[in-house]
Coordinates of C-alpha atoms and ligand atoms in Angstrom, one line a residue:
Chain A
M1 CA 22.9 -9.9 0.4
K2 CA 20.7 -11.9 -1.5
D3 CA 18.2 -8.4 -1.9
L4 CA 21.5 -6.6 -2.6
L5 CA 22.6 -8.6 -5.5
Q6 CA 19.0 -8.7 -6.8
L7 CA 19.0 -4.8 -6.9
L8 CA 22.3 -5.0 -8.6
E9 CA 21.6 -6.9 -11.0
K10 CA 18.8 -4.9 -12.1
N11 CA 20.8 -2.0 -12.0
H12 CA 24.1 -1.6 -10.9
A13 CA 24.1 2.2 -11.2
Q14 CA 22.4 2.8 -8.1
T15 CA 24.1 4.7 -5.9
I16 CA 25.5 3.5 -2.1
D17 CA 22.9 6.0 -0.7
Q18 CA 19.6 4.8 -3.0
L19 CA 20.6 1.3 -2.1
S20 CA 21.3 2.1 1.6
T21 CA 18.3 3.7 1.9
M22 CA 16.0 0.8 -0.4
L23 CA 17.6 -1.8 1.9
D24 CA 17.3 -0.1 5.3
K25 CA 20.9 -1.0 5.9
P26 CA 24.3 1.7 7.1
K27 CA 25.7 3.2 3.9
E28 CA 29.1 1.4 5.3
E29 CA 28.1 -1.8 5.4
I30 CA 27.0 -1.7 1.5
E31 CA 29.9 -0.4 0.6
A32 CA 31.9 -2.9 2.3
Q33 CA 29.1 -5.6 1.2
I34 CA 29.6 -4.5 -2.6
K35 CA 33.5 -4.6 -2.0
Q36 CA 33.6 -8.1 -1.1
L37 CA 31.5 -9.6 -3.2
E38 CA 33.6 -8.1 -6.1
A39 CA 36.9 -9.4 -4.5
E40 CA 35.5 -12.6 -4.2
K41 CA 34.4 -12.8 -7.8
I42 CA 30.7 -13.3 -6.8
I43 CA 30.2 -10.2 -8.8
L44 CA 32.3 -10.8 -11.9
K45 CA 31.3 -7.9 -14.1
Y46 CA 28.7 -5.4 -14.5
H47 CA 27.1 -5.7 -18.3
T48 CA 25.2 -3.2 -20.3
I49 CA 22.4 -4.8 -22.2
I50 CA 22.6 -3.5 -25.7
D51 CA 20.2 -3.5 -28.8
W52 CA 22.7 -4.0 -31.3
E53 CA 20.5 -4.0 -34.1
K54 CA 18.7 -0.6 -32.9
A55 CA 21.7 0.9 -33.1
N56 CA 22.3 -0.3 -36.9
I57 CA 25.7 -2.2 -35.8
D58 CA 25.9 -5.5 -37.7
K59 CA 26.8 -8.4 -35.8
V60 CA 26.2 -12.5 -36.3
T61 CA 25.6 -14.7 -33.8
A62 CA 25.3 -18.8 -33.8
I63 CA 24.3 -21.3 -31.5
I64 CA 26.6 -24.3 -32.0
E65 CA 25.4 -27.7 -30.7
V66 CA 28.8 -29.5 -30.3
K67 CA 29.6 -33.2 -28.9
V68 CA 32.7 -34.1 -27.6
T69 CA 34.2 -37.0 -26.0
P70 CA 34.7 -36.3 -22.4
Q71 CA 38.3 -37.1 -21.5
R72 CA 40.0 -39.1 -18.6
E73 CA 40.5 -37.1 -15.5
V74 CA 39.3 -33.9 -16.8
G75 CA 35.7 -35.0 -18.3
F76 CA 34.4 -32.0 -19.9
D77 CA 36.3 -28.8 -18.9
A78 CA 39.9 -29.1 -20.3
L79 CA 38.2 -29.2 -23.4
A80 CA 35.6 -26.6 -22.8
E81 CA 38.3 -24.4 -21.7
R82 CA 40.4 -24.8 -25.5
I83 CA 36.6 -23.4 -25.9
Y84 CA 35.4 -20.4 -24.0
R85 CA 39.2 -19.0 -24.5
F86 CA 38.9 -18.0 -28.0
P87 CA 37.3 -14.5 -27.6
E88 CA 34.5 -15.3 -30.5
V89 CA 32.4 -17.3 -27.8
R90 CA 30.5 -15.3 -26.0
S91 CA 29.1 -17.9 -23.7
L92 CA 29.4 -21.7 -23.5
Y93 CA 27.3 -23.7 -21.5
L94 CA 27.6 -28.1 -20.6
T95 CA 24.5 -29.3 -21.2
S96 CA 22.5 -32.7 -20.4
G97 CA 20.8 -33.8 -23.6
S98 CA 21.3 -35.2 -27.3
Y99 CA 25.1 -32.8 -27.4
D100 CA 27.5 -32.2 -24.9
L101 CA 28.6 -28.2 -25.5
L102 CA 26.2 -25.2 -26.2
V103 CA 28.7 -22.5 -27.5
F104 CA 27.1 -18.9 -28.5
I105 CA 30.1 -16.9 -31.0
E106 CA 29.8 -13.8 -31.6
G107 CA 31.0 -12.3 -35.1
Q108 CA 30.9 -9.4 -37.9
S109 CA 29.5 -12.0 -40.8
L110 CA 28.1 -15.6 -41.3
K111 CA 31.5 -16.1 -42.8
D112 CA 33.3 -15.0 -39.6
V113 CA 31.2 -17.4 -37.9
G114 CA 31.6 -20.0 -40.3
K115 CA 35.2 -20.0 -40.8
F116 CA 35.4 -20.0 -37.3
V117 CA 33.6 -23.3 -36.7
S118 CA 35.2 -24.9 -39.4
E119 CA 38.7 -24.3 -38.9
K120 CA 39.0 -23.6 -34.7
L121 CA 35.7 -25.3 -33.1
S122 CA 36.0 -28.4 -35.5
T123 CA 39.1 -29.2 -35.3
I124 CA 39.3 -29.4 -32.3
D125 CA 40.9 -32.9 -30.5
G126 CA 37.9 -34.6 -29.0
V127 CA 35.2 -32.6 -30.9
I128 CA 33.1 -35.1 -32.8
S129 CA 30.3 -32.8 -34.6
T130 CA 29.0 -29.4 -34.3
T131 CA 25.1 -28.3 -35.5
T132 CA 25.5 -24.7 -36.4
H133 CA 22.3 -22.3 -35.4
F134 CA 22.5 -19.0 -37.0
M135 CA 20.2 -16.1 -34.4
L136 CA 17.6 -14.6 -36.8
K137 CA 15.8 -12.5 -33.9
N138 CA 16.8 -11.7 -30.5
Y139 CA 13.5 -11.1 -28.9
K140 CA 14.3 -11.2 -24.7
E141 CA 18.4 -10.8 -23.5
A142 CA 19.2 -10.9 -19.6
G143 CA 15.7 -11.2 -18.7
V144 CA 15.0 -8.0 -20.7
I145 CA 12.5 -7.8 -23.6
I146 CA 14.3 -5.9 -26.3
D147 CA 11.3 -4.4 -28.3
D148 CA 8.7 -3.7 -25.6
I149 CA 5.4 -2.5 -26.2
E150 CA 3.8 -2.6 -23.6
K151 CA 2.9 0.9 -21.7
D152 CA 1.9 2.5 -18.7
H153 CA -1.9 2.6 -19.5
R154 CA -2.9 4.2 -15.8
L155 CA -4.5 7.4 -15.7
V156 CA -2.5 10.4 -14.2
V157 CA -4.8 10.5 -11.2
T158 CA -6.6 7.6 -9.4
P159 CA -7.9 6.8 -6.2
Chain B
M1 CA -35.9 19.0 -20.1
N2 CA -34.2 20.1 -17.0
W3 CA -32.3 17.3 -15.8
S4 CA -30.8 18.4 -12.7
E5 CA -34.0 18.8 -11.2
R6 CA -35.1 15.3 -11.9
I7 CA -31.9 13.5 -10.7
S8 CA -32.8 12.0 -7.1
P9 CA -31.7 14.0 -4.2
I10 CA -29.3 11.4 -2.7
V11 CA -27.6 11.5 -6.0
K12 CA -26.8 15.5 -5.9
S13 CA -26.0 14.9 -2.4
V14 CA -22.8 13.4 -3.0
P15 CA -19.7 15.8 -3.5
P16 CA -18.3 15.8 -6.6
S17 CA -15.0 13.6 -5.8
G18 CA -12.0 15.8 -5.1
I19 CA -9.9 14.1 -7.0
R20 CA -11.4 14.3 -10.7
R21 CA -10.8 18.3 -11.0
F22 CA -7.2 17.7 -10.2
F23 CA -7.2 14.9 -12.8
D24 CA -8.3 17.2 -15.7
I25 CA -5.5 19.6 -15.0
A26 CA -3.0 16.6 -14.9
A27 CA -4.3 15.0 -17.9
E28 CA -3.4 18.4 -20.2
M29 CA -0.1 18.2 -19.4
D30 CA 3.0 15.8 -20.9
D31 CA 5.5 15.4 -18.6
V32 CA 3.6 15.3 -15.7
I33 CA 5.4 12.7 -12.8
S34 CA 2.4 11.2 -11.5
L35 CA 2.4 10.2 -7.6
G36 CA -1.2 10.2 -7.8
I37 CA -2.2 6.8 -8.8
G38 CA -3.8 4.6 -6.9
E39 CA -2.7 1.2 -8.7
P40 CA 0.3 -1.0 -9.3
D41 CA 2.4 0.0 -11.6
F42 CA 3.0 -3.2 -12.7
V43 CA 1.3 -5.1 -15.5
T44 CA 0.0 -8.4 -13.9
P45 CA 2.2 -11.0 -14.2
W46 CA 2.4 -13.0 -17.4
H47 CA 1.4 -16.2 -16.0
I48 CA -2.0 -14.6 -14.6
R49 CA -2.4 -13.0 -18.3
E50 CA -1.6 -16.0 -20.2
S51 CA -3.9 -18.3 -18.4
C52 CA -6.7 -15.7 -18.9
V53 CA -6.1 -16.2 -22.7
Y54 CA -6.2 -20.3 -22.6
G55 CA -9.5 -19.7 -20.7
L56 CA -11.0 -17.9 -23.4
Q57 CA -9.3 -20.1 -25.8
K58 CA -11.2 -23.1 -24.2
G59 CA -14.4 -21.0 -24.8
Y60 CA -14.4 -19.4 -20.9
T61 CA -17.1 -16.8 -22.1
S62 CA -20.0 -17.7 -20.1
Y63 CA -21.9 -16.2 -17.1
T64 CA -20.9 -18.3 -14.3
S65 CA -22.6 -18.8 -11.0
N66 CA -24.4 -15.6 -9.3
Y67 CA -21.3 -16.4 -6.2
G68 CA -18.4 -17.4 -8.6
L69 CA -16.9 -19.6 -10.0
L70 CA -16.9 -22.9 -7.0
E71 CA -13.3 -23.6 -8.2
L72 CA -12.4 -20.2 -7.4
R73 CA -14.0 -19.8 -4.1
Q74 CA -12.6 -23.1 -3.2
S75 CA -9.2 -21.5 -3.9
I76 CA -9.8 -18.3 -2.1
A77 CA -11.2 -20.2 1.0
K78 CA -8.0 -22.1 0.9
N79 CA -6.0 -18.9 0.8
I80 CA -7.4 -17.4 3.6
Q81 CA -7.3 -20.6 5.9
N82 CA -3.5 -20.7 4.9
N83 CA -2.9 -17.1 5.5
Y84 CA -4.6 -16.0 8.5
H85 CA -6.2 -19.4 9.6
V86 CA -10.0 -18.9 9.3
S87 CA -12.0 -21.0 7.5
Y88 CA -14.9 -20.0 5.2
N89 CA -17.3 -22.3 3.0
P90 CA -16.8 -22.5 -0.7
H91 CA -20.6 -23.1 -0.8
N92 CA -22.0 -20.2 1.2
E93 CA -20.0 -18.0 2.9
I94 CA -18.1 -16.5 -0.1
L95 CA -19.0 -14.3 -3.4
V96 CA -17.2 -13.0 -5.6
T97 CA -17.9 -9.7 -7.1
V98 CA -16.5 -6.9 -9.6
G99 CA -13.9 -5.5 -7.5
V100 CA -13.8 -4.5 -3.8
S101 CA -16.1 -1.6 -5.1
E102 CA -18.8 -4.0 -5.4
A103 CA -18.6 -5.8 -2.5
L104 CA -18.9 -2.4 -0.6
D105 CA -21.9 -1.0 -1.8
L106 CA -23.5 -4.5 -1.6
A107 CA -22.8 -4.9 2.1
M108 CA -23.8 -1.4 2.8
R109 CA -27.4 -1.6 0.4
A110 CA -27.7 -5.1 2.2
L111 CA -27.2 -3.5 5.9
L112 CA -28.6 -0.2 6.2
S113 CA -31.9 1.2 6.5
P114 CA -32.6 5.2 6.6
G115 CA -30.5 6.7 9.3
D116 CA -28.3 4.2 10.0
E117 CA -25.2 5.3 10.7
V118 CA -21.5 4.0 9.8
L119 CA -18.1 4.8 11.7
I120 CA -15.6 5.5 9.0
P121 CA -12.1 6.4 10.4
E122 CA -10.8 8.9 8.3
P123 CA -9.1 9.8 6.1
C124 CA -10.1 6.6 4.4
Y125 CA -10.7 5.5 1.0
V126 CA -12.4 7.6 -1.4
S127 CA -16.4 5.5 -2.0
Y128 CA -16.5 4.4 1.9
K129 CA -18.5 7.7 2.4
T130 CA -20.1 7.8 -0.6
C131 CA -21.6 3.8 -0.6
V132 CA -22.9 4.7 2.7
I133 CA -25.2 7.4 1.6
L134 CA -26.2 5.9 -1.6
S135 CA -27.4 3.4 0.2
G136 CA -29.7 5.6 2.8
G137 CA -26.8 5.5 5.7
I138 CA -25.4 8.4 7.2
P139 CA -21.2 8.0 7.1
V140 CA -19.9 9.3 10.2
P141 CA -16.2 10.0 9.9
V142 CA -13.9 9.3 12.6
P143 CA -11.2 11.7 12.7
T144 CA -7.4 9.8 13.3
T145 CA -4.4 12.1 13.4
I146 CA -0.6 11.8 12.8
E147 CA 0.4 11.7 16.3
N148 CA -1.5 8.6 16.8
E149 CA 0.1 7.1 13.1
F150 CA -3.3 7.8 11.4
R151 CA -4.4 4.5 14.0
V152 CA -7.7 4.4 15.3
T153 CA -8.5 4.0 18.9
P154 CA -11.7 2.8 20.6
E155 CA -11.6 6.0 22.4
Q156 CA -11.6 8.0 19.5
L157 CA -14.4 5.8 18.1
E158 CA -16.6 6.1 21.4
K159 CA -16.8 9.6 21.0
Y160 CA -19.1 9.3 17.7
L161 CA -21.0 6.0 18.9
T162 CA -25.0 6.8 19.1
P163 CA -27.8 5.0 19.4
K164 CA -28.4 4.8 15.8
T165 CA -24.2 3.5 15.1
K166 CA -24.8 0.3 13.1
I167 CA -21.4 -0.8 11.2
L168 CA -17.7 0.1 11.8
L169 CA -16.2 0.5 8.3
I170 CA -12.4 0.0 8.3
G171 CA -9.3 -0.3 6.0
Y172 CA -6.2 -1.5 7.1
P173 CA -3.9 -1.0 5.5
N174 CA -4.8 2.4 4.7
N175 CA -5.0 4.3 1.9
P176 CA -4.3 7.2 1.7
T177 CA -2.1 6.7 4.5
G178 CA -0.4 3.6 4.4
A179 CA -1.1 3.0 8.6
I180 CA -1.5 -0.3 9.8
L181 CA -3.4 -1.8 13.0
T182 CA -1.4 -4.1 15.2
E183 CA -3.1 -7.0 16.4
K184 CA -3.4 -5.6 19.8
E185 CA -4.7 -2.1 18.5
L186 CA -7.2 -4.6 16.6
L187 CA -8.1 -6.6 19.4
Q188 CA -9.0 -3.4 20.9
I189 CA -11.1 -2.6 18.3
A190 CA -12.6 -5.9 18.2
D191 CA -14.0 -5.6 21.9
F192 CA -15.2 -2.4 21.5
A193 CA -17.2 -3.7 18.4
K194 CA -18.3 -6.5 20.5
R195 CA -19.5 -4.6 23.5
H196 CA -21.8 -2.5 21.2
D197 CA -23.0 -5.1 18.8
L198 CA -21.9 -3.6 15.6
I199 CA -20.9 -5.1 12.4
V200 CA -17.6 -4.9 11.2
I201 CA -16.3 -4.3 7.1
S202 CA -12.9 -5.0 7.2
D203 CA -11.6 -3.8 3.2
E204 CA -8.5 -5.9 3.3
I205 CA -7.4 -5.2 0.1
Y206 CA -3.6 -4.1 1.0
A207 CA -3.3 -7.1 3.2
H208 CA -0.6 -8.5 1.0
L209 CA 1.7 -5.4 1.0
T210 CA 2.5 -5.1 5.0
Y211 CA 6.1 -4.1 5.4
E212 CA 6.3 -5.2 9.0
G213 CA 4.9 -7.9 10.6
N214 CA 2.4 -10.1 9.3
H215 CA -1.4 -8.8 8.6
I216 CA -3.5 -9.9 10.9
C217 CA -7.1 -10.7 9.7
F218 CA -9.8 -8.9 11.2
A219 CA -12.1 -12.1 10.9
G220 CA -9.6 -13.9 12.7
L221 CA -9.7 -12.6 15.9
P222 CA -11.5 -13.9 19.1
E223 CA -15.1 -13.7 18.5
M224 CA -15.0 -11.4 15.1
R225 CA -15.3 -14.2 11.9
D226 CA -19.7 -13.9 12.9
R227 CA -19.8 -9.9 13.3
T228 CA -17.1 -9.4 10.3
I229 CA -17.9 -8.9 6.3
L230 CA -14.2 -9.8 5.3
L231 CA -13.7 -7.6 1.8
N232 CA -10.6 -8.7 -0.4
G233 CA -9.7 -8.8 -3.7
F234 CA -6.9 -9.1 -6.5
S235 CA -6.6 -5.5 -7.9
K236 CA -3.5 -4.4 -5.4
A237 CA -1.5 -7.7 -4.6
Y238 CA -1.5 -9.3 -8.3
A239 CA -1.7 -6.0 -10.2
M240 CA -5.2 -7.1 -11.5
T241 CA -6.8 -3.4 -10.9
G242 CA -8.4 -3.3 -14.3
W243 CA -9.9 -7.1 -13.9
R244 CA -12.4 -5.6 -11.2
L245 CA -12.7 -8.9 -9.2
G246 CA -13.0 -9.2 -5.5
Y247 CA -14.8 -11.0 -2.7
A248 CA -16.6 -10.7 0.1
L249 CA -16.5 -13.2 3.1
S250 CA -19.1 -13.6 5.6
N251 CA -22.0 -15.2 7.0
P252 CA -24.0 -17.3 5.1
D253 CA -27.5 -15.6 5.8
F254 CA -25.3 -12.0 5.3
I255 CA -23.5 -13.7 2.0
A256 CA -27.0 -14.7 0.7
A257 CA -28.7 -11.1 1.2
M258 CA -25.7 -9.3 -0.8
T259 CA -25.9 -12.1 -3.6
K260 CA -29.8 -11.4 -4.1
I261 CA -28.9 -8.0 -4.8
H262 CA -25.3 -8.9 -7.1
Q263 CA -28.0 -11.6 -8.7
Y264 CA -30.3 -8.7 -9.9
T265 CA -27.7 -6.1 -10.5
M266 CA -24.5 -7.9 -12.0
L267 CA -25.6 -11.3 -12.7
C268 CA -22.1 -12.6 -11.9
A269 CA -18.2 -11.4 -11.8
P270 CA -16.8 -11.4 -15.7
I271 CA -15.6 -15.2 -16.2
T272 CA -12.5 -13.9 -18.0
A273 CA -11.0 -12.5 -14.4
Q274 CA -12.5 -15.0 -12.6
V275 CA -10.1 -17.5 -14.7
A276 CA -7.5 -15.6 -14.2
A277 CA -7.9 -15.2 -11.0
I278 CA -8.1 -19.0 -9.9
E279 CA -3.8 -18.7 -11.3
A280 CA -2.8 -16.1 -9.7
L281 CA -3.9 -17.3 -6.0
E282 CA -2.9 -20.9 -7.0
H283 CA 0.7 -19.8 -8.8
G284 CA 0.5 -16.3 -8.1
E285 CA 2.5 -16.0 -4.7
D286 CA 6.3 -15.9 -5.9
E287 CA 5.5 -12.9 -8.4
M288 CA 3.5 -11.2 -5.5
R289 CA 6.1 -11.5 -3.2
K290 CA 8.6 -9.7 -5.8
M291 CA 6.1 -6.9 -6.3
M292 CA 5.7 -6.2 -2.8
A293 CA 9.6 -6.2 -2.2
S294 CA 10.0 -3.7 -5.0
Y295 CA 7.5 -1.8 -3.1
N296 CA 9.3 -1.7 0.3
C297 CA 12.6 -0.9 -1.2
R298 CA 10.7 2.1 -2.9
R299 CA 8.7 2.8 0.7
R300 CA 12.3 3.2 2.3
L301 CA 13.0 5.7 -0.5
M302 CA 10.3 7.9 -0.7
I303 CA 10.0 8.2 3.8
E304 CA 14.0 8.8 3.3
G305 CA 12.7 11.7 0.3
F306 CA 10.4 13.5 2.6
R307 CA 12.2 13.7 5.9
S308 CA 15.0 15.4 4.2
M309 CA 12.8 17.6 2.9
N310 CA 12.1 18.6 6.7
L311 CA 8.4 17.3 5.5
P312 CA 7.0 15.8 8.5
C313 CA 5.6 12.0 7.8
F314 CA 5.0 8.8 9.6
E315 CA 6.5 5.7 8.5
P316 CA 3.7 3.9 6.3
K317 CA 4.1 0.1 7.1
G318 CA 1.5 -0.6 4.1
A319 CA 0.1 -0.3 1.1
F320 CA 1.7 1.9 -1.4
Y321 CA 1.6 5.5 -0.1
I322 CA 3.0 8.4 1.6
F323 CA 1.3 10.7 3.9
P324 CA 3.3 13.8 4.3
S325 CA 2.2 16.6 6.2
I326 CA 2.5 19.4 4.1
K327 CA 1.0 22.7 7.3
E328 CA 4.3 23.9 7.3
T329 CA 4.0 25.3 3.9
G330 CA 0.9 27.6 4.9
L331 CA -0.6 26.0 2.0
S332 CA -3.9 24.2 1.8
S333 CA -3.9 20.6 0.5
M334 CA -5.4 21.7 -2.7
E335 CA -3.7 24.9 -3.2
F336 CA -0.5 22.8 -2.5
A337 CA -1.2 20.0 -4.8
E338 CA -2.2 23.0 -7.7
A339 CA 1.0 24.7 -7.1
L340 CA 3.1 21.9 -7.4
L341 CA 1.6 20.0 -10.6
K342 CA 1.9 23.7 -11.9
A343 CA 5.0 24.7 -11.3
E344 CA 6.7 21.2 -11.3
H345 CA 4.2 19.0 -13.0
V346 CA 4.2 16.8 -10.3
A347 CA 0.6 15.1 -9.4
L348 CA 0.2 14.1 -6.2
V349 CA -3.9 13.7 -4.7
P350 CA -4.6 16.2 -2.2
G351 CA -5.4 14.6 1.7
N352 CA -8.4 15.8 1.9
A353 CA -10.3 14.1 -0.6
F354 CA -9.9 11.4 1.9
G355 CA -11.9 13.1 4.0
D356 CA -12.0 16.6 6.3
S357 CA -8.9 15.0 8.1
G358 CA -7.0 14.4 5.6
E359 CA -6.2 18.2 5.1
G360 CA -2.9 19.7 5.1
Y361 CA -1.3 16.2 3.8
V362 CA -0.8 15.2 0.5
R363 CA -0.8 11.5 -0.8
C364 CA 1.8 10.1 -3.1
S365 CA 1.7 6.7 -4.4
Y366 CA 5.1 5.0 -4.8
A367 CA 3.8 2.6 -7.4
T368 CA 6.2 4.2 -9.9
S369 CA 9.4 3.1 -11.3
L370 CA 12.5 4.5 -8.7
D371 CA 13.9 7.0 -11.8
K372 CA 10.4 8.7 -11.8
L373 CA 10.4 8.7 -8.2
S374 CA 13.6 10.4 -7.4
Q375 CA 13.2 13.1 -10.3
A376 CA 9.8 13.7 -8.6
L377 CA 11.5 13.5 -5.4
E378 CA 14.0 16.4 -6.7
R379 CA 11.2 18.3 -8.4
I380 CA 9.2 18.6 -4.8
Q381 CA 12.6 19.8 -2.8
R382 CA 13.1 22.5 -5.2
F383 CA 9.2 23.2 -5.2
I384 CA 9.6 22.8 -0.9
N385 CA 12.9 25.5 -0.8
Q386 CA 10.3 28.7 -2.1
F387 CA 8.7 28.1 1.7
Ligands
PLP1 C1 -8.8 0.7 -0.1 C2 -9.7 0.4 -1.2 N1 -10.8 -0.3 -1.1 C3 -11.2 -0.6 -2.4 C4 -10.6 -0.3 -3.4 C5 -11.8 -0.9 -4.8 O1 -10.5 -1.8 -5.0 P1 -11.3 -2.7 -6.5 O2 -10.0 -2.9 -7.6 O3 -11.3 -4.0 -5.7 O4 -12.4 -2.5 -6.4 C6 -9.4 0.4 -3.7 C7 -8.9 1.3 -4.7 O5 -7.9 2.1 -4.9 C8 -8.6 1.0 -2.1 O6 -7.8 1.7 -2.3

């Protein structure tokens, strides 16, 4: 199953035929496995990695460190939920260290993001402080190097 | 000046490479998909490259001991011990060379007297026979066949044995066929070598790319360590072809003899590559396994692809080659390869480049991206449909 997940993580557009050959398993088995992985939400979604800058579509991403007071019984989870339900939040992590939550925000403009932080995020009960870092350049996304200059330098035919 | 008159007769006797001519045609085209490349499509894993850069920053730019950096030899010894349970003394039983290529050349030069014969199962890597010829020896090809999955057997070897036979040179997993030998088969070969008191040179450069069972190291077979020259390197397993680094393991007296030649002709292998190779051996296992898993997926795709075209091919179990038969097209290997290249812009290597017994086959390397492999298979299918 790990093999299958690894192949799908790299490229989910492979056909069942191909997957079945590559993993040396019957097609029916692969098909059933994928269905099950989807049903169990082990596979959550098939995602496309886009170089938005190259597409000339403006986006502003900010990474915000958030300190919060954990709440009795629910710890960080309830607060986290209040944050991640906003569609502006792209990713949210609980971390160890000098702050608690790491929030990735995406907006159309600096103003958008600023407004979200000051009006929505900082005003949530339990949020003690926020530190906002605007992202200047994306070098690598989900394991993919954005502007990879490495080329195939091999000769056409070698022994 | 008439240079060709002055070139040594031995060099003149070496036939030009069968790959070369082909290469010239392919290099002219721009949308060629090449299945003709005998090296990994991966770039060397970053941690290995990075350690080389760090080494340069720290000033590793000098010559090393003729044998190679001791730390590298220690890593090699540890690696061989862990993988195959054969022990070599890093002080006098290991020589670090400029690729397996140099190690092969040194071994031949250190062993052969004029007229000595070397048994070489065929199809085989292009350099084997030439290395023997350049050292004054006589290569004796031992043909293997698809019916026997390109394995060599003692019975076949026996047929080519003469009182002049001195060496048996084997390379499994095999380039170009992808064949491997099982332990049982290797034991029979070992028995043959012992009976006839032959030295065995075992080129195990594809050892880590074995897809079924574990690779069996020839030197690890009973009583074989002392008559074996074990060759291996970094080119294939760690995707380090351009670094030019390999090694030879053998008896101290023989390593000393090889080192004598190496010392005067090469001095030492490049230190930059040696520094990186330590990193590869010490921390490269994970990346290597990932690359191997990826080759294995592609291997299955290729087998399936050729079988569905009705081109007979046996299942290669090692290296990154597949060696289908094209006899049914009625073309020779060379004709097939040229026609395919011209019609469909797919480059592969005619089987006869690896010896006469490769005639009727073509070598396809699957060290190329999945996308390109699928496209290449489609193009080959289209080409085959004419027949
Ligand atoms: C069987 C075999 N031996 C040796 C070599 C040469 O390897 P190296 O890069 O270590 O000189 C190759 C390279 O293609 C090979 O296929």
